[in-house]
Tab-separated table of C-alpha atoms in Angstrom:
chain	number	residue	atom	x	y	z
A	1	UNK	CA	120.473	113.022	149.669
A	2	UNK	CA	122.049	110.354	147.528
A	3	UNK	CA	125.040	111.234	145.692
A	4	UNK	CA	123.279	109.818	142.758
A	5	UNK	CA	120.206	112.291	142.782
A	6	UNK	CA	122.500	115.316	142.990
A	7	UNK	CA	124.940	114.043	140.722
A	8	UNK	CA	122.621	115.446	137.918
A	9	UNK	CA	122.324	118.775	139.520
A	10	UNK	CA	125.459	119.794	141.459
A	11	UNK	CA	127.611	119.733	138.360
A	12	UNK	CA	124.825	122.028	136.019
A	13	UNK	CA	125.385	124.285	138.953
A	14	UNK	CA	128.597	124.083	138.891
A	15	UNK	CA	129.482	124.717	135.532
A	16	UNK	CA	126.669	127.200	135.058
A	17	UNK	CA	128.549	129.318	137.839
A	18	UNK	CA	131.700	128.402	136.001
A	19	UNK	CA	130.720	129.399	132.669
A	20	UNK	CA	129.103	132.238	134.035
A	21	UNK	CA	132.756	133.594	135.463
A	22	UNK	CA	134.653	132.819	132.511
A	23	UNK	CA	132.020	134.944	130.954
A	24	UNK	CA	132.727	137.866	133.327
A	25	UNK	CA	136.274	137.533	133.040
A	26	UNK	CA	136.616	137.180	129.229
A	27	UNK	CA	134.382	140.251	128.675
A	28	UNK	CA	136.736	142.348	131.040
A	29	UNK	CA	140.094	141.180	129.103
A	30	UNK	CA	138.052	142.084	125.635
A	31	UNK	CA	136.939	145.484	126.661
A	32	UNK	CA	140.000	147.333	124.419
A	33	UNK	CA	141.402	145.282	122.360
A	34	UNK	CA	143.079	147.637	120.241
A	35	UNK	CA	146.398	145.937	119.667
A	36	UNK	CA	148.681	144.510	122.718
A	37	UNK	CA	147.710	141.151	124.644
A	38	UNK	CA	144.519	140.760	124.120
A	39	UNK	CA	144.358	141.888	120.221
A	40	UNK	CA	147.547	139.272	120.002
A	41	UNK	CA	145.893	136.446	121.895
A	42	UNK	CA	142.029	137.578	120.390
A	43	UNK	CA	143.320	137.614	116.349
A	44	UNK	CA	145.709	134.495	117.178
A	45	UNK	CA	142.382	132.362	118.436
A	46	UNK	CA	140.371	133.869	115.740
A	47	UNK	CA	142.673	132.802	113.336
A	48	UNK	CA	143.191	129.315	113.970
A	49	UNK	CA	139.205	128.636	114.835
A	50	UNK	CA	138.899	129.565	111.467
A	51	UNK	CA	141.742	127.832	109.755
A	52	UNK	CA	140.219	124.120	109.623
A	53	UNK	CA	136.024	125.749	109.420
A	54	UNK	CA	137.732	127.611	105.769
A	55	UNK	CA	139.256	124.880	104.135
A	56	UNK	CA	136.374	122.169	102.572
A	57	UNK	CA	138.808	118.926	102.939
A	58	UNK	CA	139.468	120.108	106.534
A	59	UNK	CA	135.985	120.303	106.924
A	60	UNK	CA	135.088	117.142	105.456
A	61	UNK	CA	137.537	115.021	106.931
A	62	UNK	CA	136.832	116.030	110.494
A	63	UNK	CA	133.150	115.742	110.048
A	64	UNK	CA	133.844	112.364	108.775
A	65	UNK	CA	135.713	111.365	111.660
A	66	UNK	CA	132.807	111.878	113.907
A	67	UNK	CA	130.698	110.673	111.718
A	68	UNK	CA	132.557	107.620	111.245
A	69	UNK	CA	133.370	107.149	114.898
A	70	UNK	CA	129.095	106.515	115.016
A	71	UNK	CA	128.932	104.692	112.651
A	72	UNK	CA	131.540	102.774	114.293
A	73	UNK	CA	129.839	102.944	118.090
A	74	UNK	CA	131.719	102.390	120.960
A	75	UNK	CA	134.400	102.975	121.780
A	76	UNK	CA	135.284	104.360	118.273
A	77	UNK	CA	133.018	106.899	118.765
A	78	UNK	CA	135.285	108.931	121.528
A	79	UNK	CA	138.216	107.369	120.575
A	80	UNK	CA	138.711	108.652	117.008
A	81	UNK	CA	137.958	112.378	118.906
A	82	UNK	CA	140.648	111.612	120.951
A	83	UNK	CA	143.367	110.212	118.744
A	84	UNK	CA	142.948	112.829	116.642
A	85	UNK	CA	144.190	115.652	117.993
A	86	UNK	CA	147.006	113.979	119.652
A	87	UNK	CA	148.478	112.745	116.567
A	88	UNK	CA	147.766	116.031	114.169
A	89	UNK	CA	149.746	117.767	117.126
A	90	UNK	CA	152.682	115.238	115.977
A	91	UNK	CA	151.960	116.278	112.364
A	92	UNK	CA	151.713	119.845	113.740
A	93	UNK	CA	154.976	119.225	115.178
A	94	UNK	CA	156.555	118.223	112.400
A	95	UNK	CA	155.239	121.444	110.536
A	96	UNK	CA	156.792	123.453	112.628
A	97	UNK	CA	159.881	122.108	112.606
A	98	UNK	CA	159.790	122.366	108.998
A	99	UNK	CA	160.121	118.520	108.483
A	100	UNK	CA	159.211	117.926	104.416
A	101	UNK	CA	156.101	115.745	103.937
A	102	UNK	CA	155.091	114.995	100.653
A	103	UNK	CA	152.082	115.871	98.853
A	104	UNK	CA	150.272	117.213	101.901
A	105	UNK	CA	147.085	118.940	99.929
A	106	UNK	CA	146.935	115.511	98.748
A	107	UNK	CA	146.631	113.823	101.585
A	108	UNK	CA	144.256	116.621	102.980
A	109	UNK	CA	142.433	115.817	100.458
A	110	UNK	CA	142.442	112.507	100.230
A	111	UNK	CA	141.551	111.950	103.833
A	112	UNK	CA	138.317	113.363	103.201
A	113	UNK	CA	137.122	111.140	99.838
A	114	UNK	CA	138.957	107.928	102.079
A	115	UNK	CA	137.290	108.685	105.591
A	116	UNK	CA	133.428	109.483	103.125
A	117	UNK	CA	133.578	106.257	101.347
A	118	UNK	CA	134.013	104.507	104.372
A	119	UNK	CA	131.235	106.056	105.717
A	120	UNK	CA	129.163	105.493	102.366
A	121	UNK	CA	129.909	101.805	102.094
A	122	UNK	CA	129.267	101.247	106.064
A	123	UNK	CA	132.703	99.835	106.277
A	124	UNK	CA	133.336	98.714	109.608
A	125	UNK	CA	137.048	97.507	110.124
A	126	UNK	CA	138.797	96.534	113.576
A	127	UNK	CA	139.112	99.477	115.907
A	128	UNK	CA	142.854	99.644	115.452
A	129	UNK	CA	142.537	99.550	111.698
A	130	UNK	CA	140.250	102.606	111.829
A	131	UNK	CA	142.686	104.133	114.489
A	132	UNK	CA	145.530	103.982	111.923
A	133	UNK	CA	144.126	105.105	109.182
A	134	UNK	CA	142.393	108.394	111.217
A	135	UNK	CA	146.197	108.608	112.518
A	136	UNK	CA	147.886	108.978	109.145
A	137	UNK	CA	145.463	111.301	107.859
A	138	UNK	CA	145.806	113.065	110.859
A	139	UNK	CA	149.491	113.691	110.444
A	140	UNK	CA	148.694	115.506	107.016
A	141	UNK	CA	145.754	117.552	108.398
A	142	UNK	CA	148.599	118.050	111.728
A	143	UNK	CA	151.168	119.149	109.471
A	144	UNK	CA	149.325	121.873	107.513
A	145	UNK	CA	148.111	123.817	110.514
A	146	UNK	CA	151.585	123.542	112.197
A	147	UNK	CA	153.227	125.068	108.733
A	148	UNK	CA	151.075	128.142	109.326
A	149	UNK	CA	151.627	128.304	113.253
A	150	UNK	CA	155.347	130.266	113.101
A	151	UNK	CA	153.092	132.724	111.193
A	152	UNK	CA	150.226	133.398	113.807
A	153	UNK	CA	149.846	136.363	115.595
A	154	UNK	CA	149.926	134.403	119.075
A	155	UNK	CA	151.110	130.788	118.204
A	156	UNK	CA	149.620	129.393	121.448
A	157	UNK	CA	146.057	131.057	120.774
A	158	UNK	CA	146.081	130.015	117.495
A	159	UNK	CA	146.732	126.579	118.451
A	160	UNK	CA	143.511	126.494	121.000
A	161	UNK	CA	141.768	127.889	118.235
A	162	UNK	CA	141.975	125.151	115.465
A	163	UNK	CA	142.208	122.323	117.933
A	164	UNK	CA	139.328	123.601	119.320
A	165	UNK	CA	137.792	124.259	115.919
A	166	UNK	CA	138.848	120.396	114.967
A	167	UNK	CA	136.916	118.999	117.945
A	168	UNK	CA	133.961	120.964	117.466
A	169	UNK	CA	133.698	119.437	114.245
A	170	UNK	CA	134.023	116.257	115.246
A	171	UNK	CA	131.102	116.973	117.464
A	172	UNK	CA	129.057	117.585	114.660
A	173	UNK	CA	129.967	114.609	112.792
A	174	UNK	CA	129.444	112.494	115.617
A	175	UNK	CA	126.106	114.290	116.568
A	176	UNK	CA	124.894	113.804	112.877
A	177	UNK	CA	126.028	110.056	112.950
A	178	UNK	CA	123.663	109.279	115.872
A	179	UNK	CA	121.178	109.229	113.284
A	180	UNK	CA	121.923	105.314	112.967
A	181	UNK	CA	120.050	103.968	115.740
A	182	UNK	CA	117.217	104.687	112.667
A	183	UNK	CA	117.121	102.349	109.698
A	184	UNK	CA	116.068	106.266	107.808
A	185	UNK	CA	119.486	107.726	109.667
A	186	UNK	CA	121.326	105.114	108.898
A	187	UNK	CA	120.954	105.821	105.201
A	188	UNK	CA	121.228	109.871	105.278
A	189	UNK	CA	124.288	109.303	106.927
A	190	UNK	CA	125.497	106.960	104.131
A	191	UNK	CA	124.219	108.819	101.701
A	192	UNK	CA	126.302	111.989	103.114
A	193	UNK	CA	129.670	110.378	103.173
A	194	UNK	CA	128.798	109.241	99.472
A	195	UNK	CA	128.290	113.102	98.307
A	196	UNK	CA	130.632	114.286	99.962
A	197	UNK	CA	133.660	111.650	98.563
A	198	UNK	CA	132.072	112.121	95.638
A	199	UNK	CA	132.712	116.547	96.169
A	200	UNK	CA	135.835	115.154	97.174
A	201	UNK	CA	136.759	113.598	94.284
A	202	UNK	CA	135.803	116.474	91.824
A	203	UNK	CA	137.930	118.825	93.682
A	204	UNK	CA	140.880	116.541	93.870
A	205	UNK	CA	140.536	116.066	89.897
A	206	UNK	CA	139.768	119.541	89.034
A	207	UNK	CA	136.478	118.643	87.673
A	208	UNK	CA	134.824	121.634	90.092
B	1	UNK	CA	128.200	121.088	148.137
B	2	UNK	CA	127.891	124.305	150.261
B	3	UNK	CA	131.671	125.394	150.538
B	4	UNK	CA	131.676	125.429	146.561
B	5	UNK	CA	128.369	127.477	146.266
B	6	UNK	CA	130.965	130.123	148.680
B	7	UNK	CA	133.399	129.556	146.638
B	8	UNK	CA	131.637	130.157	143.520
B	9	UNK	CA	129.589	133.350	144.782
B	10	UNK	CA	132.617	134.785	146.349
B	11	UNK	CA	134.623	134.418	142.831
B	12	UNK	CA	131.426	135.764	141.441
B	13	UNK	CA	131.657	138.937	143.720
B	14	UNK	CA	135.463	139.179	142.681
B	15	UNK	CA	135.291	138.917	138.906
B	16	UNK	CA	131.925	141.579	138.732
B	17	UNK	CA	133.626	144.494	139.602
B	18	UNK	CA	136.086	144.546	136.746
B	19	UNK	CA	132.877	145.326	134.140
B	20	UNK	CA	132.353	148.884	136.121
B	21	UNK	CA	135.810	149.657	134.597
B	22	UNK	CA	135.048	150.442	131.368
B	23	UNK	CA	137.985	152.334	130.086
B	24	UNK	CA	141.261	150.520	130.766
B	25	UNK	CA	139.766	147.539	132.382
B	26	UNK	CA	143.381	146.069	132.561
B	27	UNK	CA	145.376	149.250	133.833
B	28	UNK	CA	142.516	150.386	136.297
B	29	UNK	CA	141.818	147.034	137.389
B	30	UNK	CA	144.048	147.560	140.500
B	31	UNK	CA	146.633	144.994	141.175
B	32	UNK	CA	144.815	142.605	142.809
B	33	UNK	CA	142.357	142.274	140.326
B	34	UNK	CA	144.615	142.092	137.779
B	35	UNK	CA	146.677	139.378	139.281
B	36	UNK	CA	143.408	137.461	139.539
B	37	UNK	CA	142.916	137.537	136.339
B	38	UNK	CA	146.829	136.494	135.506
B	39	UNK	CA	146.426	132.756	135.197
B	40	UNK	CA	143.876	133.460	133.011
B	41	UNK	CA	145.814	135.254	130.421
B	42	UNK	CA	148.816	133.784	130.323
B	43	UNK	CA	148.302	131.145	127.848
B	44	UNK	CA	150.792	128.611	129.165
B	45	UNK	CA	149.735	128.857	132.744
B	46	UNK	CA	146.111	128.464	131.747
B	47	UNK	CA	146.714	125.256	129.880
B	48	UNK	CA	148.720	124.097	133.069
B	49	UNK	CA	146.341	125.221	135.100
B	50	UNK	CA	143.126	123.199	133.002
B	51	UNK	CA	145.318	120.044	132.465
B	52	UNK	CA	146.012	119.522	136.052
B	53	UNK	CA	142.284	120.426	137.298
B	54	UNK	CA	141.204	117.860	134.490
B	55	UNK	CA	143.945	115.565	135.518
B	56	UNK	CA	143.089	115.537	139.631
B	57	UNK	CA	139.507	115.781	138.842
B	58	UNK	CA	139.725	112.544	137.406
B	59	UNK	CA	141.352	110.747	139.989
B	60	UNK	CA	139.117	110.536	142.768
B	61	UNK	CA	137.979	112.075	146.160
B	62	UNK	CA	141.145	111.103	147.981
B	63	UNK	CA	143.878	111.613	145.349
B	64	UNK	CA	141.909	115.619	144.937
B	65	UNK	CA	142.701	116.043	148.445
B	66	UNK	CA	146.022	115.433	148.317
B	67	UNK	CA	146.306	117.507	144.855
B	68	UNK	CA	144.705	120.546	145.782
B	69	UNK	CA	147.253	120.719	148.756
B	70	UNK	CA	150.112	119.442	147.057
B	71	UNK	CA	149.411	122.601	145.022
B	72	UNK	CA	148.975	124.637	147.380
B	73	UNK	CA	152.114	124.219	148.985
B	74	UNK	CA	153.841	124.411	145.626
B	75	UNK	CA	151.929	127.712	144.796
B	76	UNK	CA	152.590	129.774	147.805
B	77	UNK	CA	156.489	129.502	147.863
B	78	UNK	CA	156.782	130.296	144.531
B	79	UNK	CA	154.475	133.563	144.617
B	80	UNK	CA	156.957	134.569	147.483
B	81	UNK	CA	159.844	133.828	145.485
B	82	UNK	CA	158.534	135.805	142.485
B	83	UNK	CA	157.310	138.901	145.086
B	84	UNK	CA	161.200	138.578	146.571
B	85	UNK	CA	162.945	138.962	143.907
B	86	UNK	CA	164.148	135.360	143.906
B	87	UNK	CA	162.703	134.152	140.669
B	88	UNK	CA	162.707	134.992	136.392
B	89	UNK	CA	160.643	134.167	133.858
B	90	UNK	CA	160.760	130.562	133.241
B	91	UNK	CA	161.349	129.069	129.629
B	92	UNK	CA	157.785	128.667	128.006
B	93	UNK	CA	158.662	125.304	127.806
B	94	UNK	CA	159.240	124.026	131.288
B	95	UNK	CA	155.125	125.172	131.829
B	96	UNK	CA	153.974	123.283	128.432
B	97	UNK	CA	155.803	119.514	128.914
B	98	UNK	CA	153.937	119.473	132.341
B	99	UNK	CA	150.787	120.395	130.562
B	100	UNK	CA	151.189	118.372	128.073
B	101	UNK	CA	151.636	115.160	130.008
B	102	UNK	CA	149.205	115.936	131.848
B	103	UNK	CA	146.830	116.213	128.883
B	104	UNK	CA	148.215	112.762	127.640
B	105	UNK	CA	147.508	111.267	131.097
B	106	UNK	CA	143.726	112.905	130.991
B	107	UNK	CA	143.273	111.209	127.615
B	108	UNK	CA	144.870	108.082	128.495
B	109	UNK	CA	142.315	107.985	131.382
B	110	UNK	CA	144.898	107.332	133.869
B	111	UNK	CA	144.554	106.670	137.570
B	112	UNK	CA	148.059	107.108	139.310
B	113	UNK	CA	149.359	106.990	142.781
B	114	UNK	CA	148.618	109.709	145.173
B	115	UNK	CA	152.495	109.945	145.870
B	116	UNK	CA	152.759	110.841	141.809
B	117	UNK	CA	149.891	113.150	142.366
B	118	UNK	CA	151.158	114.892	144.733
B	119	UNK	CA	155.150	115.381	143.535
B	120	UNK	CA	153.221	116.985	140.152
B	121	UNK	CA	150.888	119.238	141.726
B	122	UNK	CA	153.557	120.720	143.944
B	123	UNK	CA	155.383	121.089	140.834
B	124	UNK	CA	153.255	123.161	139.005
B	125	UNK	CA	152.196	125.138	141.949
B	126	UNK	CA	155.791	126.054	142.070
B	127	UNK	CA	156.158	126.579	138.420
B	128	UNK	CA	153.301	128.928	138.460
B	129	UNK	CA	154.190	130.661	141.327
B	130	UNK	CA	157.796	131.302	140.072
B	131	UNK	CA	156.717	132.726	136.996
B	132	UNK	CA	154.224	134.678	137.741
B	133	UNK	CA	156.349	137.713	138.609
B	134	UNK	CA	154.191	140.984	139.413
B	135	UNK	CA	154.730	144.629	137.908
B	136	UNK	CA	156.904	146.699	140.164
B	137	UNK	CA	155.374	148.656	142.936
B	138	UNK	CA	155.130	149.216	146.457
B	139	UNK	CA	155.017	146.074	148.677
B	140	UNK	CA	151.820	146.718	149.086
B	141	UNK	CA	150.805	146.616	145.230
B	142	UNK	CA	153.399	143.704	145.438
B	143	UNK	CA	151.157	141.710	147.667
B	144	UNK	CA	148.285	142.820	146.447
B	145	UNK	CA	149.002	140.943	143.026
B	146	UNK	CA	150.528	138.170	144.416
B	147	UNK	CA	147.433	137.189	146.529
B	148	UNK	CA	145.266	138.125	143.452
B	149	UNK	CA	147.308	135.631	141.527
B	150	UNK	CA	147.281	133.001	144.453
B	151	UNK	CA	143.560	133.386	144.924
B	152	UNK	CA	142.718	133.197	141.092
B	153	UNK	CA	144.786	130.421	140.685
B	154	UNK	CA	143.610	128.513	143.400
B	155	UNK	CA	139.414	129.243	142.262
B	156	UNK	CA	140.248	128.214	138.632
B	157	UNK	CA	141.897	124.981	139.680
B	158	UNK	CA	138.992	124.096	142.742
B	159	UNK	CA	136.563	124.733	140.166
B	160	UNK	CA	137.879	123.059	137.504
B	161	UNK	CA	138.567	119.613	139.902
B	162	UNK	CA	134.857	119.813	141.581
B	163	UNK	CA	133.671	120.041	138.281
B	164	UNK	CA	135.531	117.306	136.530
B	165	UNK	CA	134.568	115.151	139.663
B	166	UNK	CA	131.110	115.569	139.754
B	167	UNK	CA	131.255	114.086	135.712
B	168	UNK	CA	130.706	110.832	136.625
B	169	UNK	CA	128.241	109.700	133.903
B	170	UNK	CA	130.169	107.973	130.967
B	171	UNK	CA	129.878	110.912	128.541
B	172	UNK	CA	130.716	113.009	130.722
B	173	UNK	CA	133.985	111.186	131.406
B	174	UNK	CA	134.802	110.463	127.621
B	175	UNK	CA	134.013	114.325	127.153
B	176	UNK	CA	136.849	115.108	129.946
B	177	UNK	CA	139.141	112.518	128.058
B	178	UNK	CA	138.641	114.760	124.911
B	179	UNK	CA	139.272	117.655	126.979
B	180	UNK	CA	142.529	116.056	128.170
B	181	UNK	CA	143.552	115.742	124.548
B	182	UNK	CA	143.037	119.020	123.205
B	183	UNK	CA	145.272	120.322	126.280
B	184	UNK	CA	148.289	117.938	124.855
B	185	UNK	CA	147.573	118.618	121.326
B	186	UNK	CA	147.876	122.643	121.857
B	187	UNK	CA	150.848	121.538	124.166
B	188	UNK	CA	152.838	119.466	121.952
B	189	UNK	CA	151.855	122.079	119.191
B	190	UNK	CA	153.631	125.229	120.799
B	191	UNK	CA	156.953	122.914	122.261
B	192	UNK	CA	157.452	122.094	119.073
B	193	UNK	CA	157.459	126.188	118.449
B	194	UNK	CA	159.624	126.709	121.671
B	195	UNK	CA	162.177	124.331	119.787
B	196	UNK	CA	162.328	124.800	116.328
B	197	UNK	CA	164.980	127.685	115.190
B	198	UNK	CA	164.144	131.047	114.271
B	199	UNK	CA	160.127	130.623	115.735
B	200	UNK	CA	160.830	130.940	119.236
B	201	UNK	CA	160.205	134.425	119.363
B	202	UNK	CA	156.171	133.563	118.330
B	203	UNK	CA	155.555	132.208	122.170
B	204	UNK	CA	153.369	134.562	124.264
């Protein structure tokens, strides 16, 4: 058989058999988790999944980073996902190493109203322009988790936790931004990043 | 195709039992069991273990070959070592910069020799295998973990490279690229805990 008609199947199997083991070995490890390895590593991961999903700006800017990243196309639209990460580690870094960076909630914040009216006004700058600018807000987003690492229960499971947490909300940005292949799509998704810079800017200001 | 659907049901057969355990599943696991289960919870081998899978995965039939050997060969003499007496715990460290190049080079989308394939792979075989030092016990219990380890190290990583190969549409790829980066972003994010003063003592 072709390689190309199994290539569809084989790897379904694959990871269905994969998944279904790390299944079976995670619910082992969770069985009593009253304290010790797994409470550490279980409360750690917990923790920093729900570090960036409890914050709005977090929230908002990594939403709008997918989002963007559509709106963008290719190749922005895996890039961004990818550059991300990398350089809030560096911020993270820096956080941890206690480095001083000014007026982080700021920039937090500000990432989120910059990264929406982009969206909102359909700006569409060269790759590398977008790259930057995702980069520097990264390093404020990077250096706010990394402040609150030294204080996890398990630093390294809290660390799969938000990054993990950051990329899946990228995925929903980016799965909401497909919605501009349609001239109706291409307006919601406008019309989002305009509400939400708009939230954005309240917050920021105190107005809400 | 069929060696894998082994592979996979054998694993299968392996990992079941441990749900009959009910109480305790990690003190009556036995010590084979439980050194199967070892590179899964020790975070910094894990993250070795998925950036290097992700990392051979990507490079191609050939280069696989000579990865999955490479470690191997690095794997088995450090597992003696550690059952010998002959090793310690390594620095946290030492297992993260690995994995975190390796997460770079994922992202980066980098195809590299097989020679540079190769040296790596060896090397964190042997990392792995040095620091994965079993409870004390009988040489039988001692061997017993040590081939658990071997054996769970060596399913997560064939898995993890078949699977990553078979990914050959272009979002599957970009989605392995991601993958790549999250394993250097958790990377860089606990070095920089190994290093900074006074929050060493926060690594697993």
């Amino acid at each position: 058989m072709p390689r190309r008609m199994t290539a569809g199947i084989a790897p379904v199997r694959i990871a269905g058999s994969t998944a279904a083991l790390l299944l079976v070995s995670a619910a082992s490890v969770q069985a009593h988790t009253e304290g010790g390895i797994a409470g550490g590593i279980a409360g750690g991961f917990v923790s920093g999944l729900t570090h960036p999903v409890l914050g709005w700006d977090h929230v908002a800017a990594m939403v709008a980073v997918g989002l963007w990243g559509a709106f963008l196309q290719r190749p922005a639209i895996w890039l961004l996902p990818i550059i991300f990460p990398l350089v809030m580690a560096v911020g993270g870094a820096l956080g941890v190493l206690g480095v001083p960076m000014p007026a982080v909630e700021t920039g937090i914040a500000a990432s989120a109203i910059v990264l929406d009216l982009m969206i909102a006004f359909a700006a569409k700058p060269p790759l590398a322009v977008a790259a930057v600018i995702v980069g520097v807000f990264a390093i404020f987003h990077g250096h706010a988790h990394g402040t609150e690492l030294p204080e996890a229960a398990n630093a390294m499971a809290y660390s799969i936790g938000f990054v993990v947490a950051t990329g899946m909300l990228h995925m929903a940005g980016i799965a909401f931004g497909l919605l501009v292949r349609w001239p109706q799509g291409r307006i919601a998704v406008r019309a989002a990043g305009g509400v939400i810079a708009a939230a954005g800017m309240a917050f920021l200001t105190g107005i809400v | 195709m069929k060696p894998a659907r082994v592979a996979v049901a054998a694993a299968a057969v392996f990992f079941l039992p441990s749900l009959v355990h009910a109480h305790s599943p990690i003190e009556g696991i036995g010590r084979f069991y439980g050194g199967m289960l070892h590179p899964l919870l020790v975070p910094s081998h894990l993250l070795l273990l998925i950036g290097l899978g992700l990392w051979i995965g990507q490079q191609g039939l050939r280069h696989i070959e000579v990865g999955l050997l490479a470690f191997a060969a690095g794997l088995l003499p450090g597992l003696a070592c550690a059952g010998l007496g002959y090793a310690s715990p390594l620095p946290v460290p030492l297992l993260l910069a690995p994995a975190a190049m390796m997460g770079l080079w994922v992202a980066a989308g980098w195809k590299l020799p097989r020679e540079v394939i190769g040296v790596v792979a060896l090397a964190a075989g042997l990392l792995i295998g040095l620091d994965s030092l079993p409870d004390a016990g009988s040489p039988r219990e001692l061997a017993l973990t040590l081939l658990g380890t071997g054996l769970g190290a060596g399913f997560l990583l064939v898995h993890e490279v078949a699977l990553t190969e078979f990914l050959q549409r272009p979002w599957q790829r970009i989605g392995v690229r991601i993958l790549g980066s999250w394993v250097g972003a958790i990377s860089i994010m606990v070095l920089a805990l190994a290093v900074a003063p006074g929050a060493g003592d926060r690594l697993p």
